[in-house]
mmCIF file of C-alpha atoms in Angstrom:
data_model
loop_
_atom_site.group_PDB
_atom_site.id
_atom_site.type_symbol
_atom_site.label_atom_id
_atom_site.label_comp_id
_atom_site.label_asym_id
_atom_site.label_seq_id
_atom_site.Cartn_x
_atom_site.Cartn_y
_atom_site.Cartn_z
ATOM 1 C CA SER N 1 109.744 -2.016 53.106
ATOM 2 C CA ASP N 2 108.408 1.184 54.607
ATOM 3 C CA VAL N 3 110.264 3.207 52.017
ATOM 4 C CA CYS N 4 108.943 1.052 49.208
ATOM 5 C CA SER N 5 105.380 1.293 50.490
ATOM 6 C CA SER N 6 105.682 5.043 50.866
ATOM 7 C CA ASP N 7 107.002 5.323 47.335
ATOM 8 C CA LEU N 8 104.202 3.160 45.964
ATOM 9 C CA ALA N 9 101.373 5.021 47.733
ATOM 10 C CA PRO N 10 101.530 8.177 45.577
ATOM 11 C CA ALA N 11 101.751 6.051 42.446
ATOM 12 C CA GLU N 12 98.644 4.067 43.443
ATOM 13 C CA ALA N 13 96.815 7.288 44.213
ATOM 14 C CA ILE N 14 97.757 8.684 40.803
ATOM 15 C CA LEU N 15 96.524 5.521 39.127
ATOM 16 C CA GLU N 16 93.245 5.655 41.045
ATOM 17 C CA GLU N 17 92.785 9.318 40.161
ATOM 18 C CA SER N 18 93.624 8.554 36.542
ATOM 19 C CA ASP N 19 91.110 5.683 36.399
ATOM 20 C CA GLY N 20 88.475 7.812 38.095
ATOM 21 C CA GLY N 21 89.144 10.634 35.662
ATOM 22 C CA ARG N 22 88.779 8.239 32.734
ATOM 23 C CA ARG N 23 85.531 6.873 34.142
ATOM 24 C CA LEU N 24 84.212 10.389 34.726
ATOM 25 C CA ARG N 25 85.307 11.526 31.303
ATOM 26 C CA GLY N 26 83.772 8.420 29.737
ATOM 27 C CA THR N 27 80.477 9.052 31.520
ATOM 28 C CA SER N 28 80.483 12.700 30.413
ATOM 29 C CA ASP N 29 81.235 11.701 26.818
ATOM 30 C CA ALA N 30 78.396 9.168 26.841
ATOM 31 C CA ARG N 31 75.967 11.757 28.174
ATOM 32 C CA ALA N 32 77.150 14.285 25.585
ATOM 33 C CA TYR N 33 76.683 11.763 22.754
ATOM 34 C CA GLY N 34 73.246 10.847 24.093
ATOM 35 C CA LEU N 35 72.194 14.493 24.285
ATOM 36 C CA ALA N 36 73.546 15.145 20.787
ATOM 37 C CA THR N 37 71.617 12.131 19.445
ATOM 38 C CA ILE N 38 68.364 13.297 21.024
ATOM 39 C CA THR N 39 68.919 16.798 19.639
ATOM 40 C CA VAL N 40 69.605 15.531 16.112
ATOM 41 C CA VAL N 41 66.550 13.237 16.183
ATOM 42 C CA TYR N 42 64.344 16.088 17.390
ATOM 43 C CA LEU N 43 65.638 18.484 14.723
ATOM 44 C CA LEU N 44 65.100 15.888 11.998
ATOM 45 C CA TRP N 45 61.589 15.119 13.268
ATOM 46 C CA ALA N 46 60.724 18.832 13.335
ATOM 47 C CA LEU N 47 62.484 20.090 10.206
ATOM 48 C CA VAL N 48 62.205 17.253 7.677
ATOM 49 C CA PRO N 49 58.410 17.718 7.188
ATOM 50 C CA VAL N 50 58.994 21.443 6.715
ATOM 51 C CA ALA N 51 61.721 20.731 4.160
ATOM 52 C CA ILE N 52 59.403 18.346 2.288
ATOM 53 C CA THR N 53 56.664 20.989 2.243
ATOM 54 C CA ILE N 54 59.085 23.551 0.806
ATOM 55 C CA LEU N 55 60.443 21.066 -1.740
ATOM 56 C CA TYR N 56 57.038 20.120 -3.167
ATOM 57 C CA SER N 57 56.029 23.757 -3.459
ATOM 58 C CA PHE N 58 58.442 23.761 -6.435
ATOM 59 C CA ASN N 59 56.985 20.590 -7.980
ATOM 60 C CA ALA N 60 56.120 20.888 -11.653
ATOM 61 C CA GLY N 61 53.045 18.648 -11.383
ATOM 62 C CA ARG N 62 49.947 18.665 -9.223
ATOM 63 C CA SER N 63 51.145 15.847 -6.980
ATOM 64 C CA ARG N 64 52.217 16.588 -3.420
ATOM 65 C CA GLY N 65 53.906 13.203 -2.998
ATOM 66 C CA THR N 66 55.578 12.418 -6.345
ATOM 67 C CA TRP N 67 58.385 14.620 -7.592
ATOM 68 C CA GLN N 68 57.782 15.670 -11.218
ATOM 69 C CA GLY N 69 60.504 18.238 -11.769
ATOM 70 C CA PHE N 70 61.427 21.698 -10.544
ATOM 71 C CA SER N 71 59.142 24.588 -11.435
ATOM 72 C CA LEU N 72 57.811 27.916 -10.140
ATOM 73 C CA ARG N 73 54.363 26.989 -11.431
ATOM 74 C CA TRP N 74 52.587 27.210 -8.094
ATOM 75 C CA TYR N 75 54.171 30.555 -7.272
ATOM 76 C CA THR N 76 53.782 32.487 -10.511
ATOM 77 C CA TRP N 77 52.745 31.142 -13.892
ATOM 78 C CA ASP N 78 49.895 28.676 -13.344
ATOM 79 C CA PRO N 79 46.845 30.532 -14.760
ATOM 80 C CA THR N 80 44.394 29.615 -11.977
ATOM 81 C CA GLY N 81 46.150 27.756 -9.171
ATOM 82 C CA SER N 82 49.330 29.722 -8.441
ATOM 83 C CA VAL N 83 49.767 32.092 -5.534
ATOM 84 C CA LEU N 84 50.086 35.011 -7.938
ATOM 85 C CA ASN N 85 46.941 34.221 -9.940
ATOM 86 C CA ASP N 86 44.606 32.703 -7.324
ATOM 87 C CA GLU N 87 42.721 35.599 -5.750
ATOM 88 C CA SER N 88 41.664 33.611 -2.678
ATOM 89 C CA ILE N 89 45.267 32.685 -1.868
ATOM 90 C CA ARG N 90 46.442 36.281 -2.381
ATOM 91 C CA THR N 91 43.654 37.531 -0.128
ATOM 92 C CA ALA N 92 44.524 35.011 2.584
ATOM 93 C CA LEU N 93 48.224 35.916 2.488
ATOM 94 C CA THR N 94 47.548 39.660 2.555
ATOM 95 C CA HIS N 95 45.035 39.367 5.364
ATOM 96 C CA THR N 96 47.352 37.154 7.439
ATOM 97 C CA VAL N 97 50.253 39.622 7.235
ATOM 98 C CA LEU N 98 47.872 42.536 7.915
ATOM 99 C CA LEU N 99 46.519 40.868 11.066
ATOM 100 C CA ALA N 100 50.036 40.110 12.292
ATOM 101 C CA LEU N 101 51.176 43.710 11.733
ATOM 102 C CA LEU N 102 48.116 45.303 13.354
ATOM 103 C CA THR N 103 48.273 42.943 16.323
ATOM 104 C CA THR N 104 51.988 43.603 16.850
ATOM 105 C CA ILE N 105 51.553 47.368 16.569
ATOM 106 C CA VAL N 106 48.803 47.337 19.209
ATOM 107 C CA THR N 107 50.029 44.561 21.509
ATOM 108 C CA VAL N 108 53.683 45.486 22.049
ATOM 109 C CA PRO N 109 53.257 49.144 23.162
ATOM 110 C CA LEU N 110 50.273 48.173 25.306
ATOM 111 C CA GLY N 111 52.213 45.313 26.881
ATOM 112 C CA VAL N 112 55.243 47.539 27.567
ATOM 113 C CA LEU N 113 53.089 50.160 29.293
ATOM 114 C CA PHE N 114 51.329 47.419 31.254
ATOM 115 C CA ALA N 115 54.675 45.952 32.352
ATOM 116 C CA VAL N 116 56.061 49.339 33.453
ATOM 117 C CA ALA N 117 52.887 50.078 35.397
ATOM 118 C CA LEU N 118 52.898 46.686 37.140
ATOM 119 C CA ASP N 119 56.581 47.118 37.980
ATOM 120 C CA ARG N 120 55.888 50.376 39.829
ATOM 121 C CA TRP N 121 52.401 49.854 41.232
ATOM 122 C CA ARG N 122 51.952 47.839 44.413
ATOM 123 C CA GLY N 123 48.792 46.513 46.000
ATOM 124 C CA ARG N 124 45.892 44.167 45.399
ATOM 125 C CA ILE N 125 44.647 45.862 42.247
ATOM 126 C CA PRO N 126 47.923 45.480 40.299
ATOM 127 C CA SER N 127 48.256 41.922 41.604
ATOM 128 C CA GLY N 128 44.810 41.137 40.224
ATOM 129 C CA ALA N 129 45.658 42.868 36.937
ATOM 130 C CA ASN N 130 48.861 40.851 36.701
ATOM 131 C CA PHE N 131 46.891 37.646 37.286
ATOM 132 C CA LEU N 132 44.362 38.545 34.589
ATOM 133 C CA ALA N 133 47.156 39.340 32.140
ATOM 134 C CA LEU N 134 48.893 36.033 32.753
ATOM 135 C CA ILE N 135 45.752 33.902 32.765
ATOM 136 C CA THR N 136 45.831 33.727 28.959
ATOM 137 C CA PHE N 137 48.759 31.314 29.345
ATOM 138 C CA VAL N 138 46.403 28.933 31.165
ATOM 139 C CA ILE N 139 43.062 29.452 29.411
ATOM 140 C CA PRO N 140 42.747 27.275 26.280
ATOM 141 C CA GLU N 141 42.698 29.352 23.128
ATOM 142 C CA ILE N 142 39.431 27.796 21.996
ATOM 143 C CA ALA N 143 37.714 28.849 25.239
ATOM 144 C CA LEU N 144 38.890 32.436 24.737
ATOM 145 C CA ALA N 145 37.774 32.367 21.099
ATOM 146 C CA ILE N 146 34.279 31.087 21.978
ATOM 147 C CA GLY N 147 33.940 33.687 24.738
ATOM 148 C CA LEU N 148 34.916 36.500 22.378
ATOM 149 C CA LEU N 149 32.537 35.146 19.732
ATOM 150 C CA PHE N 150 29.607 35.166 22.160
ATOM 151 C CA MET N 151 30.519 38.656 23.415
ATOM 152 C CA ILE N 152 30.718 40.133 19.916
ATOM 153 C CA THR N 153 27.622 38.300 18.688
ATOM 154 C CA PHE N 154 25.226 38.856 21.602
ATOM 155 C CA LEU N 155 26.468 42.076 23.215
ATOM 156 C CA ALA N 156 26.272 45.593 21.842
ATOM 157 C CA THR N 157 29.849 46.092 20.642
ATOM 158 C CA PRO N 158 30.970 48.893 18.274
ATOM 159 C CA PHE N 159 32.339 46.303 15.856
ATOM 160 C CA GLY N 160 31.189 42.983 14.444
ATOM 161 C CA LEU N 161 32.860 39.833 13.266
ATOM 162 C CA GLY N 162 35.679 40.501 10.868
ATOM 163 C CA THR N 163 39.106 42.094 10.806
ATOM 164 C CA TRP N 164 38.789 44.246 13.916
ATOM 165 C CA ALA N 165 37.262 41.422 15.910
ATOM 166 C CA GLN N 166 40.189 39.222 14.884
ATOM 167 C CA VAL N 167 42.699 41.921 15.855
ATOM 168 C CA ILE N 168 41.096 42.442 19.265
ATOM 169 C CA GLY N 169 40.990 38.682 19.856
ATOM 170 C CA LEU N 170 44.661 38.283 18.916
ATOM 171 C CA VAL N 171 45.670 41.251 21.077
ATOM 172 C CA THR N 172 43.816 39.732 24.026
ATOM 173 C CA PHE N 173 45.571 36.401 23.513
ATOM 174 C CA GLN N 174 49.065 37.787 22.770
ATOM 175 C CA LEU N 175 49.222 40.548 25.404
ATOM 176 C CA ALA N 176 50.842 38.306 28.019
ATOM 177 C CA TYR N 177 54.035 37.871 25.956
ATOM 178 C CA PRO N 178 55.312 41.487 26.112
ATOM 179 C CA ILE N 179 54.122 41.828 29.718
ATOM 180 C CA VAL N 180 56.098 38.804 30.929
ATOM 181 C CA ILE N 181 59.209 39.508 28.840
ATOM 182 C CA CYS N 182 59.379 43.237 29.671
ATOM 183 C CA ARG N 183 58.730 42.648 33.374
ATOM 184 C CA ALA N 184 61.583 40.167 33.477
ATOM 185 C CA ARG N 185 63.847 42.754 31.840
ATOM 186 C CA LEU N 186 62.705 45.455 34.275
ATOM 187 C CA LEU N 187 63.617 43.221 37.205
ATOM 188 C CA THR N 188 67.181 42.964 35.891
ATOM 189 C CA ILE N 189 67.427 46.717 35.249
ATOM 190 C CA GLY N 190 66.368 47.792 38.729
ATOM 191 C CA ALA N 191 65.307 51.252 39.843
ATOM 192 C CA HIS N 192 68.713 52.937 40.299
ATOM 193 C CA TYR N 193 69.046 54.060 36.648
ATOM 194 C CA GLU N 194 65.722 55.859 36.732
ATOM 195 C CA GLU N 195 66.551 57.362 40.135
ATOM 196 C CA ALA N 196 69.859 58.657 38.778
ATOM 197 C CA ALA N 197 68.056 60.260 35.835
ATOM 198 C CA ARG N 198 65.592 61.911 38.194
ATOM 199 C CA ASP N 199 68.476 63.218 40.329
ATOM 200 C CA LEU N 200 69.987 64.768 37.200
ATOM 201 C CA GLY N 201 66.782 66.708 36.526
ATOM 202 C CA ALA N 202 64.742 64.437 34.286
ATOM 203 C CA SER N 203 61.002 64.227 34.770
ATOM 204 C CA ALA N 204 59.308 60.917 35.521
ATOM 205 C CA LEU N 205 58.177 60.569 31.912
ATOM 206 C CA GLY N 206 61.549 61.743 30.618
ATOM 207 C CA ALA N 207 63.390 59.163 32.729
ATOM 208 C CA VAL N 208 61.215 56.390 31.335
ATOM 209 C CA ARG N 209 61.571 57.632 27.763
ATOM 210 C CA ARG N 210 65.302 58.369 27.831
ATOM 211 C CA VAL N 211 66.561 55.619 30.160
ATOM 212 C CA ILE N 212 64.104 52.782 30.708
ATOM 213 C CA LEU N 213 62.765 52.343 27.166
ATOM 214 C CA PRO N 214 66.232 52.199 25.523
ATOM 215 C CA MET N 215 67.279 49.584 28.082
ATOM 216 C CA LEU N 216 64.048 47.684 27.375
ATOM 217 C CA PHE N 217 64.832 47.522 23.652
ATOM 218 C CA PRO N 218 65.902 43.829 23.594
ATOM 219 C CA ALA N 219 62.735 42.775 25.446
ATOM 220 C CA ILE N 220 60.548 44.921 23.189
ATOM 221 C CA LEU N 221 62.230 43.471 20.103
ATOM 222 C CA VAL N 222 61.785 39.876 21.264
ATOM 223 C CA SER N 223 58.152 40.561 22.164
ATOM 224 C CA ALA N 224 57.438 42.003 18.725
ATOM 225 C CA ILE N 225 59.036 39.016 16.968
ATOM 226 C CA LEU N 226 57.129 36.484 19.087
ATOM 227 C CA VAL N 227 53.785 38.218 18.652
ATOM 228 C CA PHE N 228 54.212 38.666 14.897
ATOM 229 C CA ALA N 229 55.375 35.088 14.291
ATOM 230 C CA ASP N 230 52.630 33.603 16.478
ATOM 231 C CA CYS N 231 49.916 35.614 14.753
ATOM 232 C CA LEU N 232 50.991 34.388 11.309
ATOM 233 C CA ASP N 233 49.920 30.815 12.048
ATOM 234 C CA ASP N 234 47.049 31.412 14.487
ATOM 235 C CA PHE N 235 43.970 29.412 13.574
ATOM 236 C CA VAL N 236 41.442 29.134 16.411
ATOM 237 C CA ILE N 237 40.811 32.806 17.226
ATOM 238 C CA VAL N 238 40.857 34.043 13.625
ATOM 239 C CA ARG N 239 38.575 31.176 12.588
ATOM 240 C CA TYR N 240 35.907 31.904 15.201
ATOM 241 C CA LEU N 241 36.021 35.684 14.672
ATOM 242 C CA SER N 242 36.068 35.569 10.871
ATOM 243 C CA SER N 243 33.139 36.980 8.941
ATOM 244 C CA ASP N 244 33.530 36.012 5.279
ATOM 245 C CA ALA N 245 36.105 34.996 2.680
ATOM 246 C CA SER N 246 37.809 38.395 2.855
ATOM 247 C CA THR N 247 38.876 37.687 6.459
ATOM 248 C CA GLU N 248 40.205 34.214 5.729
ATOM 249 C CA THR N 249 43.839 33.610 6.726
ATOM 250 C CA THR N 250 46.410 31.174 5.375
ATOM 251 C CA SER N 251 45.846 28.714 8.221
ATOM 252 C CA MET N 252 42.113 28.701 7.517
ATOM 253 C CA ARG N 253 42.712 28.344 3.789
ATOM 254 C CA ILE N 254 45.062 25.388 4.284
ATOM 255 C CA TYR N 255 42.627 23.705 6.682
ATOM 256 C CA GLN N 256 39.658 24.075 4.351
ATOM 257 C CA THR N 257 41.399 22.775 1.222
ATOM 258 C CA ALA N 258 43.832 20.212 2.639
ATOM 259 C CA ARG N 259 41.177 17.466 2.771
ATOM 260 C CA ALA N 260 39.717 18.169 -0.668
ATOM 261 C CA ALA N 261 41.989 18.167 -3.727
ATOM 262 C CA PRO N 262 44.942 20.273 -2.651
ATOM 263 C CA THR N 263 47.670 21.330 -5.035
ATOM 264 C CA PRO N 264 51.260 22.361 -4.279
ATOM 265 C CA ALA N 265 49.961 25.938 -4.211
ATOM 266 C CA LEU N 266 49.159 25.319 -0.539
ATOM 267 C CA ASN N 267 52.786 24.312 -0.039
ATOM 268 C CA ALA N 268 53.824 27.523 -1.788
ATOM 269 C CA MET N 269 51.555 29.578 0.466
ATOM 270 C CA ALA N 270 52.978 27.913 3.590
ATOM 271 C CA THR N 271 56.509 28.469 2.271
ATOM 272 C CA ILE N 272 55.840 32.178 1.798
ATOM 273 C CA ILE N 273 54.561 32.483 5.375
ATOM 274 C CA LEU N 274 57.654 30.624 6.591
ATOM 275 C CA ALA N 275 59.868 32.984 4.579
ATOM 276 C CA VAL N 276 58.138 36.019 6.092
ATOM 277 C CA SER N 277 58.622 34.649 9.618
ATOM 278 C CA THR N 278 62.279 33.890 8.936
ATOM 279 C CA MET N 279 62.839 37.353 7.483
ATOM 280 C CA VAL N 280 61.328 38.994 10.557
ATOM 281 C CA ILE N 281 63.531 36.899 12.865
ATOM 282 C CA VAL N 282 66.666 37.725 10.856
ATOM 283 C CA LEU N 283 65.844 41.450 10.825
ATOM 284 C CA GLY N 284 65.261 41.337 14.571
ATOM 285 C CA TRP N 285 68.578 39.569 15.091
ATOM 286 C CA LEU N 286 70.389 42.191 12.989
ATOM 287 C CA ALA N 287 68.695 44.993 14.940
ATOM 288 C CA TYR N 288 69.740 43.370 18.213
ATOM 289 C CA ARG N 289 73.336 43.018 17.010
ATOM 290 C CA ARG N 290 73.411 46.675 16.041
ATOM 291 C CA TRP N 291 71.984 47.679 19.414
ATOM 292 C CA SER N 292 74.547 45.512 21.231
ATOM 293 C CA ARG N 293 77.371 47.037 19.174
ATOM 294 C CA ASN N 294 76.166 50.557 19.961
ATOM 295 C CA GLN N 295 75.954 49.676 23.642
ATOM 296 C CA GLY N 296 79.510 48.322 23.515
ATOM 297 C CA ASP N 297 80.766 51.475 21.784
ATOM 298 C CA ALA N 298 79.070 53.639 24.405
ATOM 299 C CA ALA N 299 80.646 51.579 27.205
ATOM 300 C CA ASP N 300 84.095 51.906 25.582
ATOM 301 C CA LEU N 301 83.699 55.673 25.273
ATOM 302 C CA GLY N 302 82.620 55.848 28.911
ATOM 303 C CA SER N 303 85.669 53.895 30.068
ATOM 304 C CA ILE N 304 87.977 56.106 27.991
ATOM 305 C CA ALA N 305 86.397 59.243 29.449
ATOM 306 C CA GLY N 306 86.799 57.798 32.929
ATOM 307 C CA ASN N 307 90.472 57.084 32.349
ATOM 308 C CA LEU N 308 91.022 60.603 31.073
#
């Protein structure tokens, strides 16, 4: 009986382990299916309205809810209402892209310099500067827009409401993105690369330019994409700091005409902005892939040289 019980014990243990494994695997599968379901529902909820907007931008009729055939009418050939022929829509699109470009060109280099300075400077002053830079994540955008409006309207500033006021407002609001992203990248890089460059004879500025900035490229690229994409659909700041119709953006144009008698031209305008954002993201992804491939080639050459 002892022999039989000893022979049965491992078998019972195997069965228990097998049942427990099945239960664990069943629980994991259920959680995976639940997570997949939530993900699919979220993607449908987020992307289906965008797909409908894109679809009706190619509608042949004026309706934005009844499909009347495929056409490029609202992009090109409609004499008064298409994106190509409506001067107000063309102005809004051009001004939106211009604001996004100017804001990105100013914000990203300024944010990178700010991040490098905060990474190397210690004390109460840089701590306070870091707090002021990050406070834009907490302050509501409308509060910042109203404050900038009052400052430009009632104080003696070298510029008034209009394009430059909008650019300065967007830079103020977007500056935290490159600061946070580049500081996080600098924390992963550490100080030893710069110290090695200094030991090899590089100046402080040369070490930053030749070593730190190339290693910061992914963070700089991500910052530029985020700032540009966010500026394309900004509404509050550009609305409060706008001066006339020439400084109207696509978001303002859509807001002002959506409640009147809108045509699918608004869908076409939104589709063009979406296409521009997607193109910028794809170009950034291709640039990052090329940078990663170059980094991999450099690492391979270094390992070969080390082996030799």
